[in-house]
Coordinates of N, CA and C in Angstrom, one line a residue:
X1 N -55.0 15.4 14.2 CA -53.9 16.4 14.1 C -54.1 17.4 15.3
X2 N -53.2 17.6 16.1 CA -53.6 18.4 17.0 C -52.4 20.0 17.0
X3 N -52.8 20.8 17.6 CA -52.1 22.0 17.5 C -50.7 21.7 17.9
X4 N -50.2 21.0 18.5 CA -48.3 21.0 17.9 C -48.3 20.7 16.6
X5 N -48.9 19.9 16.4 CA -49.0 19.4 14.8 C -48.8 19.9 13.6
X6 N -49.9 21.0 14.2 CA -50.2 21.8 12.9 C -49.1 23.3 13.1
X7 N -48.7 23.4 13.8 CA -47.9 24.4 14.3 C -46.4 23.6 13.4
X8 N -46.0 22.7 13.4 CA -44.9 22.1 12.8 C -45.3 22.2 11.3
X9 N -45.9 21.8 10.5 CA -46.7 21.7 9.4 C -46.8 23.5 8.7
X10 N -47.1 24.5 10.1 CA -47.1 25.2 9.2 C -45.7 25.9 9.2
X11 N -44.6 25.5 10.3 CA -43.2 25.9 9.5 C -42.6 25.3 8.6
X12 N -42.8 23.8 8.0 CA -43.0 23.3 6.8 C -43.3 24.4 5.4
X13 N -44.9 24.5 5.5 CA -45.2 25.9 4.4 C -45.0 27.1 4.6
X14 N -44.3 27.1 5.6 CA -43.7 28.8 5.6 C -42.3 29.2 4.6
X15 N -42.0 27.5 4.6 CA -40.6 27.5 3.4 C -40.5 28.3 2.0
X16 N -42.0 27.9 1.4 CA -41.8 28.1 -0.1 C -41.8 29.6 0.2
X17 N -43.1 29.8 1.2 CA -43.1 31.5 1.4 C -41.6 32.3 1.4
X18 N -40.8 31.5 1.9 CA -39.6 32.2 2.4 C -38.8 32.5 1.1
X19 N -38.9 31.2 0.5 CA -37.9 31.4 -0.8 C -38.9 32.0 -1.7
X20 N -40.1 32.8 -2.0 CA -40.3 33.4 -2.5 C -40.2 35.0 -2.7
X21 N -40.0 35.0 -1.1 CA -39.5 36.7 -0.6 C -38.6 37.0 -1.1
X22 N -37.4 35.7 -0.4 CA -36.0 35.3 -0.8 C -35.2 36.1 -2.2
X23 N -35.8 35.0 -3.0 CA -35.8 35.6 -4.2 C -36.8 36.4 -5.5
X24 N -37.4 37.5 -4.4 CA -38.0 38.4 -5.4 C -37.5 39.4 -5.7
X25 N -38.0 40.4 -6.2 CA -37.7 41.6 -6.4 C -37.8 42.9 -5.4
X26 N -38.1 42.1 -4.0 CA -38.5 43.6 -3.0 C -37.4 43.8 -3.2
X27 N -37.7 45.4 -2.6 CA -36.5 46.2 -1.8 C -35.7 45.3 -1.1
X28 N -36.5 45.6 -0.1 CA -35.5 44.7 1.8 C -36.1 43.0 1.8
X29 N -36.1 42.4 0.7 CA -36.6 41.1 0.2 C -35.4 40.1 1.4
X30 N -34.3 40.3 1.8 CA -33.9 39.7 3.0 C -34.6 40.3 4.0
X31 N -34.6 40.9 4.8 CA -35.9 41.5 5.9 C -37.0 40.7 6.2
X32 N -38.0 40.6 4.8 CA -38.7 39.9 5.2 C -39.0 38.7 5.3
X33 N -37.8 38.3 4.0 CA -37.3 36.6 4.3 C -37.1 36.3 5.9
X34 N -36.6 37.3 6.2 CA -35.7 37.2 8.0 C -37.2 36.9 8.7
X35 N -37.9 37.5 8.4 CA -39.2 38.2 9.2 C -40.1 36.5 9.3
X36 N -40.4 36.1 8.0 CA -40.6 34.5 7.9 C -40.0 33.7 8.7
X37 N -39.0 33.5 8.7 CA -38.1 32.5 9.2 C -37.9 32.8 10.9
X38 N -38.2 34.2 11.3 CA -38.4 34.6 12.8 C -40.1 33.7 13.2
X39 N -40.9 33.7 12.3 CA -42.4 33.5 12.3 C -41.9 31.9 12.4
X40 N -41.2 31.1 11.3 CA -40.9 29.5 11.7 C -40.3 29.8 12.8
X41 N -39.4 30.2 13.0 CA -38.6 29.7 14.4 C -39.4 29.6 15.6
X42 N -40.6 30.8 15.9 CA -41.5 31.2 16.6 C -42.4 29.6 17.0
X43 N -43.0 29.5 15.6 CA -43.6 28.0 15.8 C -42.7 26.9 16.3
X44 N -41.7 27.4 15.6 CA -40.6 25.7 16.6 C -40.7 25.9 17.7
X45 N -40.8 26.6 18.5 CA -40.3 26.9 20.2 C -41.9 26.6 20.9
X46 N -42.8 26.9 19.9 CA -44.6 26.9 20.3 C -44.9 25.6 20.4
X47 N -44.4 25.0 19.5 CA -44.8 23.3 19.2 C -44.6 22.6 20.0
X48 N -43.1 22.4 20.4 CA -42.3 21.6 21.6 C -42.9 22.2 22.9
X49 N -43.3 23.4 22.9 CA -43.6 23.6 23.9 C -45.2 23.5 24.5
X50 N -46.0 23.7 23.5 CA -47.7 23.3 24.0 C -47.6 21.7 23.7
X51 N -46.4 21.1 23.1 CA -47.0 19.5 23.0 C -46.3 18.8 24.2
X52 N -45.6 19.6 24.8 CA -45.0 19.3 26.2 C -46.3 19.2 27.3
X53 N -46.3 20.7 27.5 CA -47.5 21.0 28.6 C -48.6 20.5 28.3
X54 N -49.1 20.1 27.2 CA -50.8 19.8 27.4 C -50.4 18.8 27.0
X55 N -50.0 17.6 27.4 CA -49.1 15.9 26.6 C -49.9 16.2 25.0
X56 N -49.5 16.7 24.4 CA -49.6 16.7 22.7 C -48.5 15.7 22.2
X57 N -47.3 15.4 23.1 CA -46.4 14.6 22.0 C -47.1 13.3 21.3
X58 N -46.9 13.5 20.2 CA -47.4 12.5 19.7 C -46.3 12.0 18.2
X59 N -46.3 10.4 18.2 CA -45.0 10.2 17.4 C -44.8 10.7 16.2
X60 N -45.8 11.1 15.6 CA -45.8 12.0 14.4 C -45.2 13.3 14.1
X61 N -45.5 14.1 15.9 CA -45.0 15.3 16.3 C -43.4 15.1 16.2
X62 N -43.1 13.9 16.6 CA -41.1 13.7 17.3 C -40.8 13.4 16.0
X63 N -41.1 12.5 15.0 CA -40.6 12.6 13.7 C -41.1 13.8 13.1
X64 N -41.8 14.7 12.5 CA -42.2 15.9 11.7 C -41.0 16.6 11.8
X65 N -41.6 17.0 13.8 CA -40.1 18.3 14.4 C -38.7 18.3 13.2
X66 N -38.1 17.1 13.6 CA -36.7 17.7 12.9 C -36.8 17.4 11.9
X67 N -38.0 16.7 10.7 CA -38.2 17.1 9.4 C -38.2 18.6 9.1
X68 N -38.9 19.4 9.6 CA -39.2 20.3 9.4 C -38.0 21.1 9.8
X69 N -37.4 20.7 10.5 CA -35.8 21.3 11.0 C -34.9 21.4 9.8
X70 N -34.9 20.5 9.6 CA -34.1 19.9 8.2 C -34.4 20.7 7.3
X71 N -35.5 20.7 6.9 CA -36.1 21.5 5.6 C -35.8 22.8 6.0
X72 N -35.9 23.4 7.1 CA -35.8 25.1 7.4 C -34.1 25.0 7.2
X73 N -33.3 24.3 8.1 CA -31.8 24.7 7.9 C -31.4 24.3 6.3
X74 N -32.1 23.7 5.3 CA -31.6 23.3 3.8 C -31.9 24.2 3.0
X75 N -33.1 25.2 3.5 CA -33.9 26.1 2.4 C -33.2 27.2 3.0
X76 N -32.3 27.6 4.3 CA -31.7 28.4 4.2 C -30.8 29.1 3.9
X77 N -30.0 27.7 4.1 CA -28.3 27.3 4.3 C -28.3 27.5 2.5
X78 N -28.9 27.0 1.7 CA -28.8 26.8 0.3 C -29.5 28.2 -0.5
X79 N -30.1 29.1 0.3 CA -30.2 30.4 -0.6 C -29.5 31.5 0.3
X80 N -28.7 31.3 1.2 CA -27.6 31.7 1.8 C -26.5 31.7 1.0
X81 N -26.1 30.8 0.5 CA -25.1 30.3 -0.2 C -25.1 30.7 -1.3
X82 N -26.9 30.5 -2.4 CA -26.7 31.2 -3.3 C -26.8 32.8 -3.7
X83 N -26.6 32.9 -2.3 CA -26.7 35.1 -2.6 C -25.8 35.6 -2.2
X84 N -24.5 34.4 -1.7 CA -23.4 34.8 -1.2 C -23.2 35.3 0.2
X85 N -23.8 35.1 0.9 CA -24.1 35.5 2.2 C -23.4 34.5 2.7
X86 N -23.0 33.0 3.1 CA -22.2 32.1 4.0 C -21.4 31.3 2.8
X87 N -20.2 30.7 2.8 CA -19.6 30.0 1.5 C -20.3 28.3 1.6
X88 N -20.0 28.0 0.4 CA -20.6 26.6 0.4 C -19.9 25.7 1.3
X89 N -19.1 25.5 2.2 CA -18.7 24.4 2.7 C -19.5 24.5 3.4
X90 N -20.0 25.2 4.4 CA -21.1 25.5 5.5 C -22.3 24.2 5.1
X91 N -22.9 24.4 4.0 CA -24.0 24.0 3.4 C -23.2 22.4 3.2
X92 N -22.4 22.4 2.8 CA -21.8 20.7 2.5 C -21.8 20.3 4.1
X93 N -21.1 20.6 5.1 CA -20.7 19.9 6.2 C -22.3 20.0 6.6
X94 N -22.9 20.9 6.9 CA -24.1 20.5 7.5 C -25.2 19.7 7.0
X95 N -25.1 20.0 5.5 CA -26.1 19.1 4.8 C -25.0 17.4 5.3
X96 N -24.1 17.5 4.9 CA -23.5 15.5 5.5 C -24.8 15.3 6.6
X97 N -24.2 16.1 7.8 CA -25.0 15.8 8.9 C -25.9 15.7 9.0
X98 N -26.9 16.2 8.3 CA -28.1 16.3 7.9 C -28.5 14.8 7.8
X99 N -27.9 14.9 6.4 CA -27.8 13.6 5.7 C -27.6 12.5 6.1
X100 N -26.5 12.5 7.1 CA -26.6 11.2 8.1 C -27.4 10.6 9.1
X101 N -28.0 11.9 9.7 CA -28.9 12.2 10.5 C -30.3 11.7 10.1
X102 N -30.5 11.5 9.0 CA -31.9 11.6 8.1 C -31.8 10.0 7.8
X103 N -30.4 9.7 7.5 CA -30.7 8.1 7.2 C -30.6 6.8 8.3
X104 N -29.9 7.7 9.4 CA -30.0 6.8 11.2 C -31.1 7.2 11.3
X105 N -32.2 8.1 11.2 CA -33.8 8.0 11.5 C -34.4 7.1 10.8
X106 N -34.3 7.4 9.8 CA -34.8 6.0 8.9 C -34.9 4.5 9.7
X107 N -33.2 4.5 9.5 CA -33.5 2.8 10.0 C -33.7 2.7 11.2
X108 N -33.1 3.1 12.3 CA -34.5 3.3 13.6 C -36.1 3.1 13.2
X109 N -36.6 3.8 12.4 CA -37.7 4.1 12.7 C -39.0 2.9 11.4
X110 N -37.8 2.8 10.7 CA -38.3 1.5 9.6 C -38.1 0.2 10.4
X111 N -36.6 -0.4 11.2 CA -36.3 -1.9 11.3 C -36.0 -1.4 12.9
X112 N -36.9 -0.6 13.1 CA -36.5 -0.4 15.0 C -37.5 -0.1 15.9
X113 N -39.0 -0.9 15.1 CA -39.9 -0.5 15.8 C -40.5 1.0 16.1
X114 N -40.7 1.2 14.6 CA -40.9 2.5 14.5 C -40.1 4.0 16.0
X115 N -39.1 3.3 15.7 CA -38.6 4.3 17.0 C -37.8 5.4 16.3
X116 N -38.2 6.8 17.4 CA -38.1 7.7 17.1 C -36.8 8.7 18.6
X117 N -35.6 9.0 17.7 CA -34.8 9.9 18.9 C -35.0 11.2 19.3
X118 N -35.6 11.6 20.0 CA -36.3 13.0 20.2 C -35.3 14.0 20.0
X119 N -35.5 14.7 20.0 CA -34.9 16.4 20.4 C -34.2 16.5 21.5
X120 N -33.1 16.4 21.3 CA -32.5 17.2 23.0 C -31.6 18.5 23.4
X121 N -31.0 18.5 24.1 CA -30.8 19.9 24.7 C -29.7 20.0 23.4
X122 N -28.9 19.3 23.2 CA -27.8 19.5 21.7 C -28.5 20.2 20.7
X123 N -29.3 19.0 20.4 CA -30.0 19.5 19.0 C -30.6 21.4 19.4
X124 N -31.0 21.3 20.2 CA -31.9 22.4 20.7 C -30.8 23.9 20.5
X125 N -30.1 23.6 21.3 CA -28.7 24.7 21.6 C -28.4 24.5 19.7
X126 N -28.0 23.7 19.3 CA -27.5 23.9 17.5 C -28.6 24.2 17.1
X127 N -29.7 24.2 16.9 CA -30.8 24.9 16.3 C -31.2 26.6 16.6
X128 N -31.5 26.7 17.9 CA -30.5 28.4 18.4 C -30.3 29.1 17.9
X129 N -28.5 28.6 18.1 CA -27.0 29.0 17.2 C -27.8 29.2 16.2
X130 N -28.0 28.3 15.5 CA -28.4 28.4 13.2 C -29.5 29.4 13.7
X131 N -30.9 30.0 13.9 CA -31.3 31.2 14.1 C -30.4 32.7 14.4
X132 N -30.0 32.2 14.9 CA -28.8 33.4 15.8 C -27.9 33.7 14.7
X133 N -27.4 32.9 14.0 CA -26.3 33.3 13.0 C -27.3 34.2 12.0
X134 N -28.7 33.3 11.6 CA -29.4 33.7 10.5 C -29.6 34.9 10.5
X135 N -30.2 35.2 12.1 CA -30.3 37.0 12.5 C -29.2 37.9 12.3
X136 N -28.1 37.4 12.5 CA -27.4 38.3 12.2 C -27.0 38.5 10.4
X137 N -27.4 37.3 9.9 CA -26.7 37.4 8.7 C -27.9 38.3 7.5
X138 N -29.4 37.9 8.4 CA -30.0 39.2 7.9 C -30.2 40.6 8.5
X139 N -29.6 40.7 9.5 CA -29.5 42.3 9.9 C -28.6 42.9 9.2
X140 N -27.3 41.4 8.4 CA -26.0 42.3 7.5 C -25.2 43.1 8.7
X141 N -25.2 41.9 9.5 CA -24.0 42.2 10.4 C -22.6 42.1 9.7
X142 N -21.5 42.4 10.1 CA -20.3 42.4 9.8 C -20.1 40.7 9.4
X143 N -19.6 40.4 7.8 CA -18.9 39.5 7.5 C -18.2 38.8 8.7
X144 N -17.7 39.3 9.2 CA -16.4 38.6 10.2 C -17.5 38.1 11.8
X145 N -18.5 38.7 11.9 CA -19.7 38.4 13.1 C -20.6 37.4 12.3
X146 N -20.7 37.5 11.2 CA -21.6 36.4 10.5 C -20.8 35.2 10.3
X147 N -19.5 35.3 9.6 CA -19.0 34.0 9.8 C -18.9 33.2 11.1
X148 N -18.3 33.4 12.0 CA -17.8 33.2 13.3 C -19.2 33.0 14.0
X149 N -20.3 33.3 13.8 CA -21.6 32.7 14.2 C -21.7 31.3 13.5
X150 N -21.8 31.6 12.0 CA -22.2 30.2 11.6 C -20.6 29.2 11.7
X151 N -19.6 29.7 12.3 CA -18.5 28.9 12.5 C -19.1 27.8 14.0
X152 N -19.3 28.6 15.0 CA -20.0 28.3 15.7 C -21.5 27.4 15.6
X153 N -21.9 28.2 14.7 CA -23.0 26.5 14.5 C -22.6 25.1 14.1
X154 N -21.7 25.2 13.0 CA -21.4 24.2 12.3 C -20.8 23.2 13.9
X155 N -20.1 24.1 14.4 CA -19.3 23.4 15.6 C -20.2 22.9 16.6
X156 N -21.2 23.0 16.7 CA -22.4 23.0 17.9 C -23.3 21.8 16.9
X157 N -23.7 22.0 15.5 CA -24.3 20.6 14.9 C -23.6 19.2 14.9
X158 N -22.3 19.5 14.8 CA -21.3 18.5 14.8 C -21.0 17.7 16.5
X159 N -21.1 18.7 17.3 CA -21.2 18.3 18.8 C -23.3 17.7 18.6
X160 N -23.5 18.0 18.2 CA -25.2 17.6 18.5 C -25.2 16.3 17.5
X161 N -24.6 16.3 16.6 CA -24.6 15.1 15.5 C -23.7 13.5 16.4
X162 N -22.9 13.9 16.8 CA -21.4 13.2 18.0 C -22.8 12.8 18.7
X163 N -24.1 13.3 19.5 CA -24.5 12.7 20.9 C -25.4 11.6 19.8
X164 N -26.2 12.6 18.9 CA -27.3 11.6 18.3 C -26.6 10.1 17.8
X165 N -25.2 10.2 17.3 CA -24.9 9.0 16.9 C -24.4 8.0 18.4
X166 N -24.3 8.7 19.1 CA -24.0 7.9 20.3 C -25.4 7.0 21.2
X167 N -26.2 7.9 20.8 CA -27.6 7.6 21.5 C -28.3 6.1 20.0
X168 N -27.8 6.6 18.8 CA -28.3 5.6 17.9 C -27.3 4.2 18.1
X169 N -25.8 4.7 18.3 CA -25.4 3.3 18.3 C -25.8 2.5 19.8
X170 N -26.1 2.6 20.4 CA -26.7 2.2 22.0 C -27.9 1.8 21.5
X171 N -28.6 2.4 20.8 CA -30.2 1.5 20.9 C -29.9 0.6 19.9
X172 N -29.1 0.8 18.9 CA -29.3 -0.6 17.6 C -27.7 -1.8 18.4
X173 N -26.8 -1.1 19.6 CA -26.6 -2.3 20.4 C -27.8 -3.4 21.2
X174 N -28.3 -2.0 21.7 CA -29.3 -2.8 22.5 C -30.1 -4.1 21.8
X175 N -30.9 -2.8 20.5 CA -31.6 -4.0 20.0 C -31.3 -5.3 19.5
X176 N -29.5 -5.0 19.2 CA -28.8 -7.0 18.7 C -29.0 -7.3 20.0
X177 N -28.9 -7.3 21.3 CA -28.5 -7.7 22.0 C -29.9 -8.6 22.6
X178 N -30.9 -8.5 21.9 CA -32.4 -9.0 22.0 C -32.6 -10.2 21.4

């Protein structure tokens, strides 16, 4: 296990933390939900980036990453929704993609020679956005600046979801073509 590793792993357990703040009884209990989720995001950017520069990628690292992606935009997007902060379609359209996203990794990675589609500049730019909206929607920016952020994500996951299925139907061409 090396330090991208564990740096992914610990934005993993920083979840329950979050939905514990999330839904407590502080005061500014969004604050420091916000505050957690700045600390994951912090690790996301640390991970890709020390497992770049010191060769840390390792294929556990390329599959975790957008597990753990997944799990941060699910645990958000869904106590977002239930405190009334973004409406539920947000959380339906993105969980689909999610959802689709999660089952083209699969079979890649089960009947495709354990192959794994990295992260790229899409995913990267829609992941961002979903912080950027989050920030604002915990500073309790204006309804009309919070929507229109996460309008913009949704629009940016959907352009990021478009490449990944393009890049998955090209390798499971390739691989019939074997």
């Amino acid at each position: 296990m090396n330090t991208a590793n564990i740096l992914t792993l610990t934005r993993i357990l920083l979840m329950p933390i979050y939905l514990i703040v999330f839904y407590s009884n502080l005061e500014n209990k969004i604050i420091y939900a916000g505050m957690i989720l700045i600390l994951a995001g912090i690790t996301d950017i640390l991970d890709g980036y020390i497992a770049r520069k010191y060769d840390m990628v390792t294929k556990l690292g390329t599959a975790l990453d957008p597990v753990s992606d997944k799990i941060t935009t699910f645990v958000v997007l869904i106590s977002f929704v239930s405190a009334n902060i973004i409406p539920i379609w947000i959380l339906i359209v993105l969980g689909l993609k999610e959802a689709f996203l999660i089952m083209g990794g699969a079979i890649l990675y089960y009947h495709g020679d354990k192959e794994v589609i990295p992260a790229n500049k899409f995913g990267k730019i829609a992941t961002t956005s979903f912080y950027i909206a989050v920030i604002a929607a915990i500073l309790n920016f204006p309804n009309t600046i919070v929507y229109t952020l996460f309008y913009i994500v949704v629009a940016l996951h959907l352009i990021a979801f478009v490449n990944y299925l393009s890049i998955f139907t090209s390798i499971i061409k390739d691989k019939n073509r074997i």
